[in-house]
Coordinates of C-alpha atoms in Angstrom, one line a residue:
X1 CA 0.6 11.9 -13.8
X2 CA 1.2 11.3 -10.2
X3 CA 3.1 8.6 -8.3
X4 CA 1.4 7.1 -5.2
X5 CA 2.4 4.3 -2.8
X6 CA -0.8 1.9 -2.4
X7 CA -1.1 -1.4 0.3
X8 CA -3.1 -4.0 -0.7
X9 CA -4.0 -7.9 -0.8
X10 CA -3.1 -10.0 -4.0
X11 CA -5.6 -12.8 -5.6
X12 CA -4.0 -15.4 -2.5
X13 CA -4.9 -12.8 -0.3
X14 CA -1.4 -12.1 1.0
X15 CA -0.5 -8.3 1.6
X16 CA 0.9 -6.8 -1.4
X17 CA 2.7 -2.9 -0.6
X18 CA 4.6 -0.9 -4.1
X19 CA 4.1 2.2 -5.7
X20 CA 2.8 2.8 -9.7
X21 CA 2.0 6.1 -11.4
X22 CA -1.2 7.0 -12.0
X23 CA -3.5 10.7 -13.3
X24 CA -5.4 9.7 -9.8
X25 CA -6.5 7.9 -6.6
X26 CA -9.7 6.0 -9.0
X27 CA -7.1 5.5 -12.2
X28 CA -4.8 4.0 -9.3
X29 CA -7.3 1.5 -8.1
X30 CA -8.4 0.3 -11.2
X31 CA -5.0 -0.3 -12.4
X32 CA -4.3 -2.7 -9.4
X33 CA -8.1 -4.4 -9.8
X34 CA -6.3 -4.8 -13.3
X35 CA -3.4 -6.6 -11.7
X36 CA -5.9 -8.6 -9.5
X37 CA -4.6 -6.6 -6.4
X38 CA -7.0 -5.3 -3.8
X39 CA -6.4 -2.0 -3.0
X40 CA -6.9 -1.2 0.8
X41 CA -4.7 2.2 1.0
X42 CA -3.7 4.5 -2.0
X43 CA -2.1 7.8 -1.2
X44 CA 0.5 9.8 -2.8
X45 CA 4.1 8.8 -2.3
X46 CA 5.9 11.3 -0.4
X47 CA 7.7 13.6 -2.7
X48 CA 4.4 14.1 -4.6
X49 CA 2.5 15.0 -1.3
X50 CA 6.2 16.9 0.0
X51 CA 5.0 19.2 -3.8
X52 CA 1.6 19.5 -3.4
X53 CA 2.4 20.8 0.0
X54 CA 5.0 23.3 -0.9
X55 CA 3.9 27.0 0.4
X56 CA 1.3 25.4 2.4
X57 CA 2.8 26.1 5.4
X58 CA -0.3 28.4 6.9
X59 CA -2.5 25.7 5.6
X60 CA -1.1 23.1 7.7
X61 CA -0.9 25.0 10.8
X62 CA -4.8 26.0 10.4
X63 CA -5.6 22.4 9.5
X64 CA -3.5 21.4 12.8
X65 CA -6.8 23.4 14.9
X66 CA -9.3 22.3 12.7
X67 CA -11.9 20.8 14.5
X68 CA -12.0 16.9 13.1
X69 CA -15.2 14.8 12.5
X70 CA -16.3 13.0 15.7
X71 CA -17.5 9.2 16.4
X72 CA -21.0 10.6 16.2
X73 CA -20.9 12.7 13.0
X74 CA -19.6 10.0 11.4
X75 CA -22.7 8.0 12.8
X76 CA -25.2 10.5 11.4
X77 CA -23.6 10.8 8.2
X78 CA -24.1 6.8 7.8
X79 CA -27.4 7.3 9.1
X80 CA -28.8 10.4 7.1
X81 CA -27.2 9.1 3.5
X82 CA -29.0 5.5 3.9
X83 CA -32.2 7.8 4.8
X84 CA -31.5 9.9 1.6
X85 CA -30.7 7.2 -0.7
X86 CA -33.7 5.2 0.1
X87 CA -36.3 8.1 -0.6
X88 CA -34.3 8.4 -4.3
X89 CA -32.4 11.5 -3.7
X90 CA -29.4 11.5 -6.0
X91 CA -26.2 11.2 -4.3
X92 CA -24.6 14.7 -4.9
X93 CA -27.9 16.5 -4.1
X94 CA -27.5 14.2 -0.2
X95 CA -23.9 15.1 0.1
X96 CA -24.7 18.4 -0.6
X97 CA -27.5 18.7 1.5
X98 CA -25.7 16.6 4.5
X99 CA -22.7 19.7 3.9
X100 CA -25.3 22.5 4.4
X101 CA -27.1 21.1 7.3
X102 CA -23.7 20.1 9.2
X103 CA -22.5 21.1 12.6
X104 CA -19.2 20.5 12.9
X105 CA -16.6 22.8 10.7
X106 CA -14.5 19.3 10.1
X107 CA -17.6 17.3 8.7
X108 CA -18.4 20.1 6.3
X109 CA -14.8 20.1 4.8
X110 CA -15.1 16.2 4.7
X111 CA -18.0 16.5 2.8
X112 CA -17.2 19.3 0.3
X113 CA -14.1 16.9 -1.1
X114 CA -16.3 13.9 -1.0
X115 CA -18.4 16.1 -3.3
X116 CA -15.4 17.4 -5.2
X117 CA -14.0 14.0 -5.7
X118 CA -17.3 12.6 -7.0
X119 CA -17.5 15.5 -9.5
X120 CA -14.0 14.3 -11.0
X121 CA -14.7 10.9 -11.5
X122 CA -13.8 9.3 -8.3
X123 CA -16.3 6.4 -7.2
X124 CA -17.9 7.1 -3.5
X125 CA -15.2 4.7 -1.8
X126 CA -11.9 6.6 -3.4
X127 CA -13.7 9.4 -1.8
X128 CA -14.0 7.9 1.6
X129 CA -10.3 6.3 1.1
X130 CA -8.8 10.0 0.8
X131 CA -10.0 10.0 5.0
X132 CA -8.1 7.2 6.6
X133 CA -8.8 8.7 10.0
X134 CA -12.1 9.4 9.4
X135 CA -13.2 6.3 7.6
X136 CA -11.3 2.6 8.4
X137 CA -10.7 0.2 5.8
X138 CA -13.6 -1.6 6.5
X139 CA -16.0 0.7 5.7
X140 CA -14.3 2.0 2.7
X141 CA -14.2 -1.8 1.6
X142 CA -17.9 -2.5 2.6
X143 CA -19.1 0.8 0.7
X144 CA -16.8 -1.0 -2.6
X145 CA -18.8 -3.8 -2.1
X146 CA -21.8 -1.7 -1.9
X147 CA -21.0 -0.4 -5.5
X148 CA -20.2 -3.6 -7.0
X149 CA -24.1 -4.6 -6.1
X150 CA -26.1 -1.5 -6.0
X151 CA -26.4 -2.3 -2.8
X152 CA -25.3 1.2 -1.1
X153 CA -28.3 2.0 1.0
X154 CA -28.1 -1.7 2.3
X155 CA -24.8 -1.2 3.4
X156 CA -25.0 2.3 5.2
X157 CA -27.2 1.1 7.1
X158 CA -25.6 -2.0 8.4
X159 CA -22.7 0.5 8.7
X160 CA -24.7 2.4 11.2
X161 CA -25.4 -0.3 13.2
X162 CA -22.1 -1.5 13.4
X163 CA -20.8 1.4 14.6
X164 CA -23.4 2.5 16.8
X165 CA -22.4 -0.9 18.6
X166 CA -18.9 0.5 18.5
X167 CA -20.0 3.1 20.4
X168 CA -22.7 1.5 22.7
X169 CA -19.4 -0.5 24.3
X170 CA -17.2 2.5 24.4
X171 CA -19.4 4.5 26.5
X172 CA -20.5 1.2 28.5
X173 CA -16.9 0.8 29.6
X174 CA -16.2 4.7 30.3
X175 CA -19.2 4.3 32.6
X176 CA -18.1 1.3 34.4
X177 CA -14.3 2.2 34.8
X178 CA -15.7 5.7 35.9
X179 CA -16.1 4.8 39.9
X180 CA -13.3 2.8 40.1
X181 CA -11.4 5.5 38.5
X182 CA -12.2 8.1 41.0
X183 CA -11.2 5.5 43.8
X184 CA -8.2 4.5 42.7
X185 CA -7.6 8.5 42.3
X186 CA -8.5 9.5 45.6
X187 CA -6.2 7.2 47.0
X188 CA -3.3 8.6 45.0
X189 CA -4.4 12.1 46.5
X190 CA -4.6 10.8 50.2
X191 CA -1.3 8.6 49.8
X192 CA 0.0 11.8 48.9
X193 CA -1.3 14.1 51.4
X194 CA -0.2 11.8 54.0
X195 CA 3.3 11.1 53.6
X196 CA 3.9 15.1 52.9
X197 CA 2.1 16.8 55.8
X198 CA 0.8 14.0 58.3
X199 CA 3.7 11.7 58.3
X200 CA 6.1 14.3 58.8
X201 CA 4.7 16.0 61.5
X202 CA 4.7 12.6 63.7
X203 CA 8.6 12.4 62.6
X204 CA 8.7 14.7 65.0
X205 CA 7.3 13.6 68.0
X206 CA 9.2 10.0 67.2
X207 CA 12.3 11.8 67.2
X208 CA 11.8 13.3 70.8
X209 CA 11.3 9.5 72.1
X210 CA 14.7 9.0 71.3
X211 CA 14.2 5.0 70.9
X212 CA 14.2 2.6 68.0
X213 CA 11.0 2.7 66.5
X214 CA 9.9 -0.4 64.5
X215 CA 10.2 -1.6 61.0
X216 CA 7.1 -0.3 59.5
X217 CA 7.5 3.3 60.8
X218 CA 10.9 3.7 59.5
X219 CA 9.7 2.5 56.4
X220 CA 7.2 4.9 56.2
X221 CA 9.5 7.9 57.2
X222 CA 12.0 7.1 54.7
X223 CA 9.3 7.4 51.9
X224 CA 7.8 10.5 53.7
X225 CA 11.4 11.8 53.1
X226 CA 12.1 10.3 50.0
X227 CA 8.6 12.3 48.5
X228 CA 9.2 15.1 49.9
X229 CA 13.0 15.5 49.1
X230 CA 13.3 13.7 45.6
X231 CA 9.5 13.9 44.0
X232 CA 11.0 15.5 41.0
X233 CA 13.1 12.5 40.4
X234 CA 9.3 10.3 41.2
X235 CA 7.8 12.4 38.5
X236 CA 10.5 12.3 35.9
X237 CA 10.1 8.0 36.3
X238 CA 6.8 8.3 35.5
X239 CA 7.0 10.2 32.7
X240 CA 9.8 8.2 31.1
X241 CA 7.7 5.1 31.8
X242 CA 4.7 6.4 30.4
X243 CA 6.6 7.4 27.2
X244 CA 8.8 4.7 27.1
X245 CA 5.5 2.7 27.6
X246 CA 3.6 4.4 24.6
X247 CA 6.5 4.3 22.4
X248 CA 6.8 0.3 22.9
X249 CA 3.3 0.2 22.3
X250 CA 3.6 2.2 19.0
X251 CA 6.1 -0.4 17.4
X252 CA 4.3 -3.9 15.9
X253 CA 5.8 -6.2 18.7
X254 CA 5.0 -3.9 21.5
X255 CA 1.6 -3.5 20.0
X256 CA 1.6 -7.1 19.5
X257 CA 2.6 -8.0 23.5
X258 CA 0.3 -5.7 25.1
X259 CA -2.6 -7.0 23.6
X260 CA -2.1 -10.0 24.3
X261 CA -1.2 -9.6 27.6
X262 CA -4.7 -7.6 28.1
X263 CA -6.7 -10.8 27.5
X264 CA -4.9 -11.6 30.7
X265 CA -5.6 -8.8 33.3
X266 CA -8.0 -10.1 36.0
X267 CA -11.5 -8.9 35.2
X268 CA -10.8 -7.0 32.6
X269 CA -9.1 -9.1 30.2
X270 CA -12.0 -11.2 29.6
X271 CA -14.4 -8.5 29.0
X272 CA -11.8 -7.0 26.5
X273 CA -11.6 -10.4 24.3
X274 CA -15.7 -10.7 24.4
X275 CA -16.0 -7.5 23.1
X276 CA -13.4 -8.0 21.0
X277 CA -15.0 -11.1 19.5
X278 CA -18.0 -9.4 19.4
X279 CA -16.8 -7.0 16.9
X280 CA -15.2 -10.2 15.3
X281 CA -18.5 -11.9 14.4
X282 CA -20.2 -8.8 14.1
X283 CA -18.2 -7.5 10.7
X284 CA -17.7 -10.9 9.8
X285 CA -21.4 -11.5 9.3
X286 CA -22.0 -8.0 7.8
X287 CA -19.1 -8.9 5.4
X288 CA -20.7 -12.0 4.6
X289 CA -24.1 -11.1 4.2
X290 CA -23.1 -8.7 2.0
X291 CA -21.4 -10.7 -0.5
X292 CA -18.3 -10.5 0.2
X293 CA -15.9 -13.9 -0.2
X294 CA -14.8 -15.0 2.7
X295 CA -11.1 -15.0 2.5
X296 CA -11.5 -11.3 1.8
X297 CA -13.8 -10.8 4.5
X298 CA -11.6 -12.4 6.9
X299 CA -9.0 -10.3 6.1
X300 CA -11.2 -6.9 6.0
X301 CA -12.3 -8.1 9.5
X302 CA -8.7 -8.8 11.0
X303 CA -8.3 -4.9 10.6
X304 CA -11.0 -3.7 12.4
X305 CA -11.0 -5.8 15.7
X306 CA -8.3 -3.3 17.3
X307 CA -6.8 -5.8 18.6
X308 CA -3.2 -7.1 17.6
X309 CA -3.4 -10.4 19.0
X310 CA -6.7 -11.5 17.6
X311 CA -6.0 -9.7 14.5
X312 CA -3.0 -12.5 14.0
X313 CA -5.3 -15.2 14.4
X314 CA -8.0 -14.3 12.2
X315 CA -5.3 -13.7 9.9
X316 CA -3.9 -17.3 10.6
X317 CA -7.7 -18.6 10.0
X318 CA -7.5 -16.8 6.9
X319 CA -4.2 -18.7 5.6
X320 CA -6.1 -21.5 6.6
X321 CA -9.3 -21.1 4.5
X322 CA -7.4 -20.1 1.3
X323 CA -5.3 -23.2 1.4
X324 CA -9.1 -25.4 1.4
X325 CA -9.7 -25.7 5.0
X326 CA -13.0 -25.0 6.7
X327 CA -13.6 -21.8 9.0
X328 CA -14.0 -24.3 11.4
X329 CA -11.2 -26.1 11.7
X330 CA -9.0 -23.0 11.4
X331 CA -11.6 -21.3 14.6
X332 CA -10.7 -24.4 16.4
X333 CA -6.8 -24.3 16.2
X334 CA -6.9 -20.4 16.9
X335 CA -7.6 -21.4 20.1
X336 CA -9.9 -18.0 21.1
X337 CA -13.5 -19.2 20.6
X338 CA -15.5 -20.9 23.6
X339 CA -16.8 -24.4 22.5
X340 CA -19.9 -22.6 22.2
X341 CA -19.2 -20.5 19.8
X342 CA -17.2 -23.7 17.4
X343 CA -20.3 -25.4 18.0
X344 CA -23.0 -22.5 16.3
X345 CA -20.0 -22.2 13.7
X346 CA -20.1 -25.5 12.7
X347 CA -24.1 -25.7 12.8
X348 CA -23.8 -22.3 10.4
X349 CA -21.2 -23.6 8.1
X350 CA -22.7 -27.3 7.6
X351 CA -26.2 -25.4 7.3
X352 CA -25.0 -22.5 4.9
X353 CA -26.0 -19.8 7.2
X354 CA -22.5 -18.6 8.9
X355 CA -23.7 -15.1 9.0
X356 CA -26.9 -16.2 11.0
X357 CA -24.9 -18.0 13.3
X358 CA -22.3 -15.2 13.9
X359 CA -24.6 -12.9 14.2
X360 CA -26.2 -15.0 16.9
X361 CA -22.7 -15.3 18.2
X362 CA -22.2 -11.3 18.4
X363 CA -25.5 -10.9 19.8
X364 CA -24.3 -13.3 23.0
X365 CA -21.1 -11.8 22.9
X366 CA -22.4 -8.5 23.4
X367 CA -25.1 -9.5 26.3
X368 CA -22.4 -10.6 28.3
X369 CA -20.2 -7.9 27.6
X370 CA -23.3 -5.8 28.8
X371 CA -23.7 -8.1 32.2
X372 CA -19.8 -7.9 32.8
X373 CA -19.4 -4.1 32.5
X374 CA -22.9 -3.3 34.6
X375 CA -21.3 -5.9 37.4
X376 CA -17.5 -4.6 37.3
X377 CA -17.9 -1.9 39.9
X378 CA -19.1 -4.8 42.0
X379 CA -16.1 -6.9 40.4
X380 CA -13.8 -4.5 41.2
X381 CA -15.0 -3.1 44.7
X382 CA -13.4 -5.9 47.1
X383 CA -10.1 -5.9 45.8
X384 CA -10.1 -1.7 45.7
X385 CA -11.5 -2.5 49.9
X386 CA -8.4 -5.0 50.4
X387 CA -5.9 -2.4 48.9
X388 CA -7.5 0.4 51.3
X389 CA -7.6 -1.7 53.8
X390 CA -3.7 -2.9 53.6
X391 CA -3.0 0.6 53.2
X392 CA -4.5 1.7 56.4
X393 CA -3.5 -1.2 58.1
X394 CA 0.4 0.1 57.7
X395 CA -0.5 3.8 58.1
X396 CA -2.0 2.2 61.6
X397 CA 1.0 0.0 62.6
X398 CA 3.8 2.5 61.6
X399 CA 2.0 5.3 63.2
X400 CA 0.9 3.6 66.4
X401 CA 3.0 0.8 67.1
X402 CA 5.4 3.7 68.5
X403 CA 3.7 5.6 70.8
X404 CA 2.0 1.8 71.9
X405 CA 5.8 1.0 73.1
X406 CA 6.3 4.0 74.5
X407 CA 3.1 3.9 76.8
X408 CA 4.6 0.6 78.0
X409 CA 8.1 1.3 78.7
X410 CA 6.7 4.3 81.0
X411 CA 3.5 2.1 82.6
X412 CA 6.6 -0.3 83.0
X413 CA 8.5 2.0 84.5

């Protein structure tokens, strides 16, 4: 027997967190499906993993440079196992297969102790569960719902698409943020280069005027020489404010905050909560179309929109359902749907076809996601111009405005 620390949702759907002793991660999860607890984590409780681990101190150094499972493994494996499945191949003769024919060192472990756990009783989503940072609670609960049908093919599939969405907008946005990032870059570098060797060297010739220069240029010379003298103390504020930053961040209120101060940022805040709500309706329908209830869909789905904020108020829409309210009431009073979207939610839930309509709602979601991130260069570009422009404009006056008054004190004289 083995202790291990699980997290989980009781029959009210309210999270549930303890520990119980158990011969395994499977014996573990059927114990609290006994209780009428969800599981959505099990793992073993520390002192068990601080044993298992004891002499394993070369292990955990090589597994610190093993390469991991990337976004697109993950993508075939979903991919290739539906493919597998469908044609009748018994599960163990795919995984094994998928093991032999893999790339990447990190998605052949993966699937050697999915095969392993399979061959000692373990059902395919205790084997998924043992990867939290390969495989997120959704999944792992959609591939559990997948089992209680006999529906698994179904549901790799759908898993595919969902994630090959995932990754549609993730490499939409790194392509759109890419010119403005080299921009805003290449700025850093001039601003930079300037107020080190160009600045400087017309401190110089203002100092041989020997007349009071104007506002601007001793503004701009007392950067020059705070850069150049104290840019040790420049680069030890950034750091801290990039770790103090990430730490905030890292704690449940910072996390909290910042996302819901992101749905705020000019331009990019509104493409954030589209996509965001995208990948909101998106699992909400798959979850629902797969069977799932939807209290318990609600609350798989509040997990996977990576987003604290909205993750609260799908959580608060699921407080409202369980207590015999309708989704659309409780979409109304979160206050983050367009009246659009209440009104195909309330056409899908007097109708019977939510999914349908959420699905129609992701689909619109992600179409304007699509037009917003091909037009944000364009979005972006004027205010990058004014910020160059401003730039220049001081470089210009503090620069100039000198040697303009010192051309008319000697025309004057």
């Amino acid at each position: 027997m083995a202790n291990f620390s699980y997290q989980g949702r009781d029959a009210t759907g309210n999270a549930v967190s303890g520990a119980l002793e158990a011969a395994s991660e499977l014996d573990a999860a059927k114990r609290l499906m006994a209780q009428s607890v969800t599981p959505l984590s099990i793992t073993l409780a520390a002192a068990e993993a601080v044993r298992k681990s004891a002499g394993g101190g070369a292990g955990k150094l090589a597994a610190l440079f093993e390469e991991k499972p990337r976004h697109e493994d993950i993508l075939l494996f979903f991919r290739q196992i539906y493919s597998l499945l469908k044609a009748g191949v018994p599960i163990m003769r795919a995984l094994a297969g998928l093991q032999e024919s893999a790339v990447n060192k990190g998605m052949k472990n993966l699937l050697r102790d999915m095969r392993e756990s399979l061959d000692s009783g373990r059902e395919f989503s205790a084997a998924m569960a043992r990867h939290p940072k390969v495989f997120n609670s959704f999944a792992i609960n959609m591939t559990r719902v997948g089992e209680m049908t006999g529906k698994m093919e179904e549901i790799f599939l759908r898993l595919f698409h969902h994630m090959e969405f995932e990754r549609f907008i993730h490499e939409q946005v790194k392509s759109a943020l890419r010119y403005p990032s080299f921009v805003v870059l290449a700025m850093a570098i001039a601003i930079v280069v300037v107020n080190i060797f160009v600045i400087p060297a017309f401190a110089k010739v203002f100092d041989s005027f020997g007349a009071q220069l104007p506002a601007v240029t001793r503004m701009l010379l007392g950067f020059s020489d705070f850069m150049r003298n104290s840019w040790y103390y420049m680069l030890a504020a950034v750091i801290a404010v990039i770790f103090c930053f990430r730490s905030w961040v890292k704690t449940r209120k910072g996390r909290y905050e910042w996302d819901r101060v992101k749905l705020k940022i000019p331009i990019a805040g509104k493409i954030v909560a589209k996509a965001t709500l995208s990948r909101f309706a998106r699992s909400f329908a798959l979850a629902s179309r797969s069977g799932v209830p939807i209290i318990q869909a609600l609350s798989n789905v509040a997990q996977t929109v990576d987003n604290a904020y909205i993750s609260d108020k799908i959580e608060r829409m699921r407080d409202g359902v369980e207590r015999g309210e309708s989704v659309l009431r409780n979409a109304i009073a979160s206050g983050i749907f367009t009246p659009m979207v209440i009104q195909m939610i309330a056409v899908g839930e007097e109708t019977g076809s939510l999914d349908e309509m959420l699905q129609d709602v992701a689909d619109m979601y992600q179409r304007e996601v699509e037009y917003e991130l091909k037009t944000l260069s364009q979005q972006i570009e004027p205010i990058l111009i004014v910020f160059l422009g401003v730039l220049v404009l001081i470089l210009a006056l503090g620069i100039f405005l000198p040697m303009w008054d010192l051309g008319k004190a000697a025309k004057g004289g």
